[in-house]
Amino acid sequence: MPLLEIENLHASIGDKPILKGINLTINPSEIHAIMGPNGSGKSTLSYVLAGRDGYEVTDGDIRLDGVSVMEMEADERARAGLFLAFQYPVELPGVGGMSFLRGAVNARRIEAGLGEIDHIAFVKTVREAANKLGIKDDMLKRAVNVGFSGGEKKRYEILQMALLEPKMAILDETDSGLDVDALRIVSEGVNALKTDDIGVLVITHYQRLLDYIIPDHVHILADGKIVKSGDKTLALEVEKSGYGEFTNAA
Amino acid sequence: MPHDVVSFERLAADAASRYADNGWPGSKDEAWRFTNINAIRKTEFSPADTAITGTSSEINFIHFINGVHQPIDNMSFNDGIICQKLTDNAGLSSALAAAIPHGHHVADFALAHASDGLAITIDQVVDNPLQMIFDYSGDGISSHPVVVIKLLPGADLTILEEHKGDGAGLSAPVMLFCVEEGAKLHHARRLIESDQRYHLGLNLVQQKSKSVYSGDMVMAGGDITRSETQVSLMEADAQSYLNAVYLGRDAQMRDVTSRIDHDAPDCQSFQRIHGVLDNQSKAVFQGKVKVERYAQKTDGNQMSRTLILSREAEANTKPELEIYADDVTCSHGATIGELDSDQLFYLMSRGIGCDEARQMLIEAFLMDVVDALDDPKREWLIEPIEHWIKTRVS
Ligand SMILES: Nc1ncnc2c1ncn2[C@@H]1O[C@H](COP(=O)(O)OP(=O)(O)O)[C@@H](O)[C@H]1O
Ligand SMILES: [Mg+2]
């Protein structure tokens, strides 16, 4: 069974249609990349998938594991195994990092009928995972994303992903704001997650990230529609010729 | 400053005649413009019975029931705390008489009806906190506890104060804190009376040179609850911190009023007020900072932030700066807003339910005021905040 099915998805912000009929199927263990010019609707797609308020889905369906998520709130979708790494992670002043991470992990565990995680064991798990991503202990103690650099915020997104063990991960421009070292570390984090049944949707503006996270399929999004799909060579093609031909076509 | 000797009896009699003349504040009274006290004005309250006795074996424990101090046998205090009746301490009753703001309706009402008060003198550093518990009960009863606390030069004290209880009654506490040279008063107050009660409190703070007053308050209970604090920075290099959290729901009214008089150079005052309002609750924060001509190098800061959880809730902020000195740093700011939808979505996208996410954000907003405090103040204030969030927010 496909992991994520996006079927004829139309979505608007206010009266303005942004997504204009998106079809995409992601099977377990596949990595898909969506590329597209700024303003083509990539972040909108990621938000609509994650269940953010303020978007009106005017047509179509989104199914996770064969079950429509259209009636599910963002938190239910997350507990069902969907994860979004934000293009712009949100600062939460006053919300301690550790209690945030624990709250998120416990929400999933309780849904799965497991008890709350042991406090001390959790701190250890978080430290180890953070260490692999080059996140310093001191960052874990701070309020969520407050005072983090752009790169630190992106690493922190990947840390959350590692701890939450999603079925389907969506990464919205995780590469932007990262230097080459950080890019490599973050990609290792993503690749480490790629067990047999996880699906990954990588959203990016540049081909660069795809040198580290090798996609099985590449799709070009322009003006709210997927205008071309192919294998990883499509990304290289776009890198060379730019998005011009697609935006003109759209 | 020397002042006339005024016995507590005369102070009460004077207040009674002023109250007979002036009564309650009217709606045209500027200080009460946003605070509708019709429900209080319409009620004929009777003062509480004075003959109640309680017992307690706790140290540094002061207990008032319906505004009347419990003459507890074996009351015991750490060294450095001297506790007397106000009727037996003409020095402190005179200080109170001199400190009562002219034409203050609530103070006059309270003093007119108070039977006695407490005069507490602190003459050294006291490590253990002084607990002051004010219990209220009964419908139609008004309670008027009066407390004067004087910290002698170099003294240091932590006060944990609580107002609680039920019944549709009125609490009108009047307190004066005299903080002498180099003394430090750490004062944590929680107002957690039940939903039918009215509370109109007046706190007067007088600070001498190099003294520190840090007052932190959580206002979580009562139907109409008002806390007014007036600080006089009388001598140089004094510091005053006034932090407050107010929490309102249903049709409750919250009023945090402050006035800080910078009457001497090189003093600092910092005020931080965070409020959360749900349902149709209303609040007013009015803070006046007055800097006299000779109070140069004054540093006066005031910041008010209100979180509105419902479209029908209403917050009014009225900052007032009156500055006659030219070399001062004074600032004020006020924000009123809703929960941030980006933050809410971020939490929910991690699987955290909507109610819990809201609670986390409200808690973070309020903790900002109390988190940096040391225990036992911190614990004293966090408890009612967390209780309110858990029971009131969904
Ligand atoms: N909150 C919003 N209100 C109105 N228009 C928006 C809003 N967010 C995005 N848009 C518009 O939707 C389109 C797609 O934006 P977005 O999904 O952020 O694109 P991308 O991530 O591909 O750069 C753009 O035209 C953008 O201006
Ligand atoms: Mg984007």
Short mmCIF file of C-alpha atoms in Angstrom, two decimals, chain B:
data_model
loop_
_atom_site.label_atom_id
_atom_site.label_comp_id
_atom_site.label_asym_id
_atom_site.label_seq_id
_atom_site.Cartn_x
_atom_site.Cartn_y
_atom_site.Cartn_z
CA MET B 1 10.48 62.25 58.49
CA PRO B 2 8.82 63.17 61.78
CA HIS B 3 5.06 63.20 61.80
CA ASP B 4 2.32 63.72 64.31
CA VAL B 5 1.57 60.93 66.70
CA VAL B 6 -1.69 59.38 65.60
CA SER B 7 -3.09 56.45 67.54
CA PHE B 8 -4.75 53.67 65.58
CA GLU B 9 -8.08 54.67 67.15
CA ARG B 10 -7.77 58.21 65.85
CA LEU B 11 -6.61 57.02 62.46
CA ALA B 12 -9.73 54.83 62.22
CA ALA B 13 -12.03 57.61 63.42
CA ASP B 14 -10.59 60.07 60.88
CA ALA B 15 -10.97 57.52 58.11
CA ALA B 16 -14.57 56.87 59.18
CA SER B 17 -15.50 60.50 58.87
CA ARG B 18 -13.82 60.78 55.47
CA TYR B 19 -15.62 57.63 54.31
CA ALA B 20 -18.93 59.05 55.57
CA ASP B 21 -18.29 62.16 53.45
CA ASN B 22 -16.88 60.55 50.32
CA GLY B 23 -18.18 56.97 50.15
CA TRP B 24 -17.11 54.77 47.26
CA PRO B 25 -15.37 56.07 44.17
CA GLY B 26 -17.75 57.09 41.41
CA SER B 27 -17.51 56.10 37.77
CA LYS B 28 -16.17 59.58 36.97
CA ASP B 29 -13.19 58.99 39.23
CA GLU B 30 -10.29 58.62 36.78
CA ALA B 31 -8.53 55.89 38.78
CA TRP B 32 -11.68 53.77 38.58
CA ARG B 33 -12.78 54.53 35.04
CA PHE B 34 -12.32 50.97 33.77
CA THR B 35 -13.22 49.21 37.01
CA ASN B 36 -16.92 48.83 37.52
CA ILE B 37 -17.60 48.30 41.22
CA ASN B 38 -21.37 48.73 41.13
CA ALA B 39 -21.80 45.28 42.62
CA ILE B 40 -19.71 46.34 45.60
CA ARG B 41 -21.31 49.75 45.93
CA LYS B 42 -24.79 48.22 45.98
CA THR B 43 -24.00 45.74 48.74
CA GLU B 44 -24.44 46.64 52.37
CA PHE B 45 -21.46 44.82 53.86
CA SER B 46 -21.20 44.22 57.55
CA PRO B 47 -17.79 44.02 59.18
CA ALA B 48 -16.71 40.63 60.43
CA ASP B 49 -17.10 39.49 64.00
CA THR B 50 -13.90 40.23 65.82
CA ALA B 51 -14.01 37.47 68.40
CA ILE B 52 -12.43 34.56 66.62
CA THR B 53 -9.48 32.65 67.88
CA GLY B 54 -7.29 30.22 66.06
CA THR B 55 -4.23 28.30 66.99
CA SER B 56 -1.12 27.44 65.14
CA SER B 57 2.20 25.96 66.01
CA GLU B 58 3.99 27.14 62.89
CA ILE B 59 6.88 29.54 63.13
CA ASN B 60 6.66 32.96 61.45
CA PHE B 61 3.00 32.36 60.73
CA ILE B 62 0.49 35.17 60.79
CA HIS B 63 -3.12 34.28 60.31
CA PHE B 64 -6.02 36.62 59.69
CA ILE B 65 -9.60 35.40 59.55
CA ASN B 66 -12.01 37.82 57.91
CA GLY B 67 -9.53 40.59 58.42
CA VAL B 68 -9.03 39.97 62.11
CA HIS B 69 -5.67 38.86 63.33
CA GLN B 70 -5.81 35.63 65.28
CA PRO B 71 -4.37 36.16 68.71
CA ILE B 72 -2.69 32.83 68.60
CA ASP B 73 -1.28 31.54 71.83
CA ASN B 74 2.34 30.62 71.52
CA MET B 75 2.85 32.66 68.39
CA SER B 76 6.48 32.11 67.63
CA PHE B 77 8.86 34.02 65.44
CA ASN B 78 12.48 33.83 64.48
CA ASP B 79 14.78 36.36 66.06
CA GLY B 80 14.46 39.67 64.30
CA ILE B 81 10.66 39.66 63.96
CA ILE B 82 8.79 41.74 66.51
CA CYS B 83 5.03 41.49 66.19
CA GLN B 84 2.66 43.86 68.00
CA LYS B 85 -0.86 45.17 67.73
CA LEU B 86 -1.11 48.40 65.84
CA THR B 87 -3.04 49.87 68.79
CA ASP B 88 0.10 49.26 70.85
CA ASN B 89 2.54 50.82 68.42
CA ALA B 90 1.88 54.53 68.02
CA GLY B 91 5.01 54.92 65.87
CA LEU B 92 3.74 52.65 63.14
CA SER B 93 0.12 53.75 63.36
CA SER B 94 1.37 57.32 62.93
CA ALA B 95 3.46 56.23 59.94
CA LEU B 96 0.35 54.66 58.42
CA ALA B 97 -1.74 57.77 59.10
CA ALA B 98 0.85 59.86 57.28
CA ALA B 99 1.14 57.43 54.38
CA ILE B 100 -2.55 57.04 53.51
CA PRO B 101 -3.09 58.83 50.21
CA HIS B 102 -5.36 61.81 50.45
CA GLY B 103 -8.95 61.04 49.47
CA HIS B 104 -8.40 57.32 49.00
CA HIS B 105 -11.89 55.82 49.20
CA VAL B 106 -10.86 52.22 49.74
CA ALA B 107 -8.28 53.01 52.39
CA ASP B 108 -10.80 55.13 54.24
CA PHE B 109 -13.44 52.42 54.00
CA ALA B 110 -11.02 49.77 55.27
CA LEU B 111 -9.56 51.81 58.11
CA ALA B 112 -12.98 53.03 59.17
CA HIS B 113 -14.07 49.44 59.72
CA ALA B 114 -10.86 47.81 60.92
CA SER B 115 -10.82 46.88 64.58
CA ASP B 116 -7.07 46.69 64.90
CA GLY B 117 -4.01 45.81 62.89
CA LEU B 118 -0.57 44.38 63.15
CA ALA B 119 2.68 46.27 63.56
CA ILE B 120 5.67 44.18 62.65
CA THR B 121 9.23 45.35 63.04
CA ILE B 122 12.15 43.52 61.45
CA ASP B 123 15.50 44.43 62.90
CA GLN B 124 17.92 42.03 61.21
CA VAL B 125 18.33 39.53 58.40
CA VAL B 126 15.67 36.85 58.76
CA ASP B 127 16.35 33.70 56.78
CA ASN B 128 12.98 31.99 57.07
CA PRO B 129 10.05 33.57 55.28
CA LEU B 130 7.21 35.21 57.13
CA GLN B 131 3.89 33.73 56.06
CA MET B 132 0.82 35.92 56.13
CA ILE B 133 -2.36 34.01 55.42
CA PHE B 134 -5.63 35.86 55.01
CA ASP B 135 -8.69 33.62 55.13
CA TYR B 136 -12.11 34.91 54.24
CA SER B 137 -15.61 33.47 54.44
CA GLY B 138 -19.27 34.41 54.63
CA ASP B 139 -21.69 36.32 52.39
CA GLY B 140 -22.04 40.08 52.76
CA ILE B 141 -19.10 40.36 55.12
CA SER B 142 -16.35 42.89 54.65
CA SER B 143 -12.86 42.24 55.93
CA HIS B 144 -10.21 44.87 56.49
CA PRO B 145 -6.89 43.55 57.60
CA VAL B 146 -4.35 46.26 58.35
CA VAL B 147 -0.65 45.48 58.50
CA VAL B 148 2.36 47.75 58.86
CA ILE B 149 5.77 46.18 58.42
CA LYS B 150 8.92 48.13 59.04
CA LEU B 151 12.34 46.83 58.07
CA LEU B 152 15.01 48.61 60.06
CA PRO B 153 18.30 49.50 58.33
CA GLY B 154 20.05 46.42 56.96
CA ALA B 155 17.16 44.04 57.65
CA ASP B 156 16.18 41.43 55.09
CA LEU B 157 12.87 39.59 54.93
CA THR B 158 10.84 37.38 52.61
CA ILE B 159 7.07 37.57 52.94
CA LEU B 160 4.76 34.93 51.50
CA GLU B 161 1.28 36.38 51.48
CA GLU B 162 -1.94 34.68 50.52
CA HIS B 163 -5.57 35.76 50.31
CA LYS B 164 -8.04 32.91 50.02
CA GLY B 165 -11.51 31.77 50.98
CA ASP B 166 -15.08 31.96 49.74
CA GLY B 167 -18.47 33.59 50.30
CA ALA B 168 -19.72 36.69 48.50
CA GLY B 169 -17.74 39.07 50.67
CA LEU B 170 -15.32 41.96 50.25
CA SER B 171 -11.68 41.95 51.26
CA ALA B 172 -10.06 45.35 51.64
CA PRO B 173 -6.56 44.89 53.02
CA VAL B 174 -4.39 47.93 53.68
CA MET B 175 -0.68 47.42 54.11
CA LEU B 176 2.31 49.64 54.57
CA PHE B 177 5.88 48.49 54.11
CA CYS B 178 8.62 50.81 55.32
CA VAL B 179 11.96 49.68 53.98
CA GLU B 180 14.75 51.57 55.70
CA GLU B 181 18.27 52.20 54.55
CA GLY B 182 19.91 49.19 52.91
CA ALA B 183 17.06 46.88 53.87
CA LYS B 184 15.61 44.32 51.47
CA LEU B 185 12.04 43.12 51.30
CA HIS B 186 11.12 40.19 49.04
CA HIS B 187 7.40 40.03 48.85
CA ALA B 188 5.33 37.38 47.10
CA ARG B 189 1.59 37.75 47.14
CA ARG B 190 -1.03 35.44 45.73
CA LEU B 191 -4.67 36.37 45.46
CA ILE B 192 -6.64 33.17 45.08
CA GLU B 193 -10.03 33.92 46.56
CA SER B 194 -13.06 32.08 45.17
CA ASP B 195 -15.03 33.31 42.19
CA GLN B 196 -17.74 35.24 44.08
CA ARG B 197 -15.47 37.43 46.13
CA TYR B 198 -14.43 41.04 45.78
CA HIS B 199 -10.98 42.23 46.66
CA LEU B 200 -9.81 45.84 46.75
CA GLY B 201 -6.33 46.06 48.19
CA LEU B 202 -3.98 48.94 48.87
CA ASN B 203 -0.26 48.45 49.36
CA LEU B 204 1.99 51.31 50.29
CA VAL B 205 5.74 51.01 50.05
CA GLN B 206 8.17 53.60 51.38
CA GLN B 207 11.82 53.17 50.57
CA LYS B 208 14.86 54.79 52.07
CA SER B 209 18.31 54.95 50.55
CA LYS B 210 19.83 51.80 49.00
CA SER B 211 16.80 49.74 49.93
CA VAL B 212 15.30 47.09 47.68
CA TYR B 213 11.66 46.16 47.43
CA SER B 214 10.72 43.32 45.12
CA GLY B 215 7.03 42.67 44.99
CA ASP B 216 5.68 39.81 42.91
CA MET B 217 2.01 39.10 42.71
CA VAL B 218 -0.25 36.52 41.13
CA MET B 219 -3.87 37.62 40.90
CA ALA B 220 -5.87 34.54 40.05
CA GLY B 221 -9.07 34.65 42.08
CA GLY B 222 -12.14 36.69 42.88
CA ASP B 223 -14.91 38.23 40.80
CA ILE B 224 -13.69 41.82 41.02
CA THR B 225 -10.10 41.96 42.14
CA ARG B 226 -8.05 45.11 42.35
CA SER B 227 -4.61 45.55 43.72
CA GLU B 228 -3.16 49.00 44.01
CA THR B 229 0.45 49.58 44.91
CA GLN B 230 2.01 52.94 45.63
CA VAL B 231 5.73 53.17 46.01
CA SER B 232 7.62 56.20 47.30
CA LEU B 233 11.30 56.19 46.53
CA MET B 234 12.17 58.72 49.19
CA GLU B 235 15.94 58.55 49.24
CA ALA B 236 18.71 57.96 46.74
CA ASP B 237 19.79 54.61 45.25
CA ALA B 238 16.65 52.69 46.11
CA GLN B 239 15.34 49.98 43.80
CA SER B 240 11.81 48.79 43.36
CA TYR B 241 10.58 45.84 41.33
CA LEU B 242 6.89 45.30 40.81
CA ASN B 243 5.93 42.19 38.89
CA ALA B 244 2.40 41.00 38.48
CA VAL B 245 0.51 38.23 36.76
CA TYR B 246 -3.23 38.55 36.48
CA LEU B 247 -5.60 35.86 35.27
CA GLY B 248 -9.24 36.41 34.40
CA ARG B 249 -12.09 34.37 33.04
CA ASP B 250 -15.89 34.47 32.79
CA ALA B 251 -17.03 38.02 33.61
CA GLN B 252 -14.26 38.69 36.10
CA MET B 253 -12.62 42.07 36.53
CA ARG B 254 -8.90 42.45 37.14
CA ASP B 255 -7.29 45.74 38.08
CA VAL B 256 -3.61 46.24 38.67
CA THR B 257 -2.91 49.84 39.57
CA SER B 258 0.46 51.21 40.47
CA ARG B 259 2.00 54.52 41.21
CA ILE B 260 5.68 55.06 41.69
CA ASP B 261 6.98 58.34 42.99
CA HIS B 262 10.62 58.97 42.29
CA ASP B 263 11.31 61.58 44.93
CA ALA B 264 15.09 61.12 45.08
CA PRO B 265 17.95 60.79 42.60
CA ASP B 266 19.53 57.56 41.34
CA CYS B 267 16.56 55.32 42.03
CA GLN B 268 15.29 52.56 39.78
CA SER B 269 11.86 51.10 39.29
CA PHE B 270 10.94 48.14 37.12
CA GLN B 271 7.43 46.93 36.50
CA ARG B 272 6.41 43.88 34.53
CA ILE B 273 2.78 42.94 34.23
CA HIS B 274 1.56 39.92 32.28
CA GLY B 275 -2.11 39.10 32.08
CA VAL B 276 -4.23 36.39 30.51
CA LEU B 277 -7.91 37.00 29.89
CA ASP B 278 -10.47 34.43 28.82
CA ASN B 279 -14.21 34.59 28.11
CA GLN B 280 -15.71 38.05 28.83
CA SER B 281 -13.21 39.02 31.48
CA LYS B 282 -11.86 42.54 31.63
CA ALA B 283 -8.68 44.00 32.97
CA VAL B 284 -7.02 47.30 33.48
CA PHE B 285 -3.41 47.99 34.15
CA GLN B 286 -2.79 51.59 35.06
CA GLY B 287 0.67 52.54 36.04
CA LYS B 288 1.82 56.01 36.89
CA VAL B 289 5.46 56.91 37.25
CA LYS B 290 6.16 60.37 38.58
CA VAL B 291 9.70 61.69 38.57
CA GLU B 292 10.27 64.83 40.61
CA ARG B 293 12.57 67.61 39.38
CA TYR B 294 15.41 66.66 41.71
CA ALA B 295 15.15 62.90 41.03
CA GLN B 296 17.92 62.94 38.43
CA LYS B 297 19.35 59.70 36.99
CA THR B 298 16.07 57.96 37.55
CA ASP B 299 15.60 54.69 35.71
CA GLY B 300 11.94 53.84 35.34
CA ASN B 301 10.68 50.93 33.27
CA GLN B 302 7.23 49.62 32.77
CA MET B 303 6.08 46.82 30.49
CA SER B 304 2.61 45.39 30.26
CA ARG B 305 1.65 42.43 28.10
CA THR B 306 -1.79 40.91 27.85
CA LEU B 307 -2.81 37.69 26.21
CA ILE B 308 -6.42 37.57 25.13
CA LEU B 309 -7.91 34.11 24.74
CA SER B 310 -11.35 35.20 23.67
CA ARG B 311 -12.77 37.81 21.33
CA GLU B 312 -14.99 39.10 24.13
CA ALA B 313 -12.25 39.69 26.66
CA GLU B 314 -11.05 43.25 27.08
CA ALA B 315 -7.79 44.74 28.29
CA ASN B 316 -7.11 48.39 28.97
CA THR B 317 -3.66 49.72 29.67
CA LYS B 318 -3.07 53.21 30.90
CA PRO B 319 0.57 54.08 31.34
CA GLU B 320 1.24 57.55 32.67
CA LEU B 321 4.65 59.16 32.85
CA GLU B 322 4.99 62.46 34.63
CA ILE B 323 8.58 63.58 34.46
CA TYR B 324 9.99 66.82 35.80
CA ALA B 325 13.69 65.85 35.86
CA ASP B 326 15.76 66.12 32.69
CA ASP B 327 18.34 63.38 33.14
CA VAL B 328 16.21 60.25 33.33
CA THR B 329 15.69 56.98 31.48
CA CYS B 330 12.03 56.11 31.48
CA SER B 331 10.26 53.68 29.24
CA HIS B 332 6.94 52.02 29.01
CA GLY B 333 5.37 49.60 26.63
CA ALA B 334 2.16 47.68 26.31
CA THR B 335 1.12 44.85 24.06
CA ILE B 336 -2.21 43.09 23.76
CA GLY B 337 -2.42 40.01 21.60
CA GLU B 338 -3.75 36.55 21.03
CA LEU B 339 -1.88 33.28 21.12
CA ASP B 340 0.48 33.11 18.18
CA SER B 341 -0.95 30.79 15.52
CA ASP B 342 2.50 29.94 14.14
CA GLN B 343 3.63 28.82 17.57
CA LEU B 344 0.45 26.84 18.10
CA PHE B 345 0.84 25.10 14.76
CA TYR B 346 4.49 24.34 15.43
CA LEU B 347 3.60 22.57 18.69
CA MET B 348 0.67 20.72 17.15
CA SER B 349 2.77 19.61 14.20
CA ARG B 350 4.82 17.72 16.77
CA GLY B 351 1.79 15.79 17.93
CA ILE B 352 0.95 17.93 20.93
CA GLY B 353 -2.82 18.37 21.29
CA CYS B 354 -4.39 21.79 20.85
CA ASP B 355 -5.35 22.27 24.51
CA GLU B 356 -1.96 21.20 25.74
CA ALA B 357 -0.22 23.38 23.18
CA ARG B 358 -2.26 26.38 24.32
CA GLN B 359 -1.45 25.62 27.93
CA MET B 360 2.25 25.40 27.12
CA LEU B 361 2.24 28.78 25.41
CA ILE B 362 0.25 30.45 28.18
CA GLU B 363 2.54 28.98 30.77
CA ALA B 364 5.59 30.20 28.88
CA PHE B 365 4.10 33.68 28.68
CA LEU B 366 3.45 33.79 32.42
CA MET B 367 6.65 32.05 33.50
CA ASP B 368 8.53 34.86 31.89
CA VAL B 369 7.57 36.93 34.94
CA VAL B 370 8.17 34.45 37.74
CA ASP B 371 10.68 31.93 36.45
CA ALA B 372 13.77 33.87 37.49
CA LEU B 373 12.63 34.20 41.10
CA ASP B 374 14.27 32.17 43.84
CA ASP B 375 12.36 29.71 45.96
CA PRO B 376 10.31 29.93 48.09
CA LYS B 377 8.84 32.92 46.22
CA ARG B 378 8.97 31.12 42.90
CA GLU B 379 7.13 28.07 44.13
CA TRP B 380 4.57 30.20 45.99
CA LEU B 381 3.64 31.97 42.78
CA ILE B 382 3.96 29.20 40.22
CA GLU B 383 1.51 26.97 42.04
CA PRO B 384 -1.57 29.18 41.51
CA ILE B 385 -0.50 29.92 37.93
CA GLU B 386 -0.29 26.25 37.05
CA HIS B 387 -3.53 25.54 38.83
CA TRP B 388 -5.29 28.26 36.87
CA ILE B 389 -3.91 27.07 33.56
CA LYS B 390 -4.87 23.45 34.18
CA THR B 391 -8.38 24.21 35.33
CA ARG B 392 -9.24 27.22 33.23
CA VAL B 393 -7.72 26.79 29.83
CA SER B 394 -9.13 24.46 27.26
#
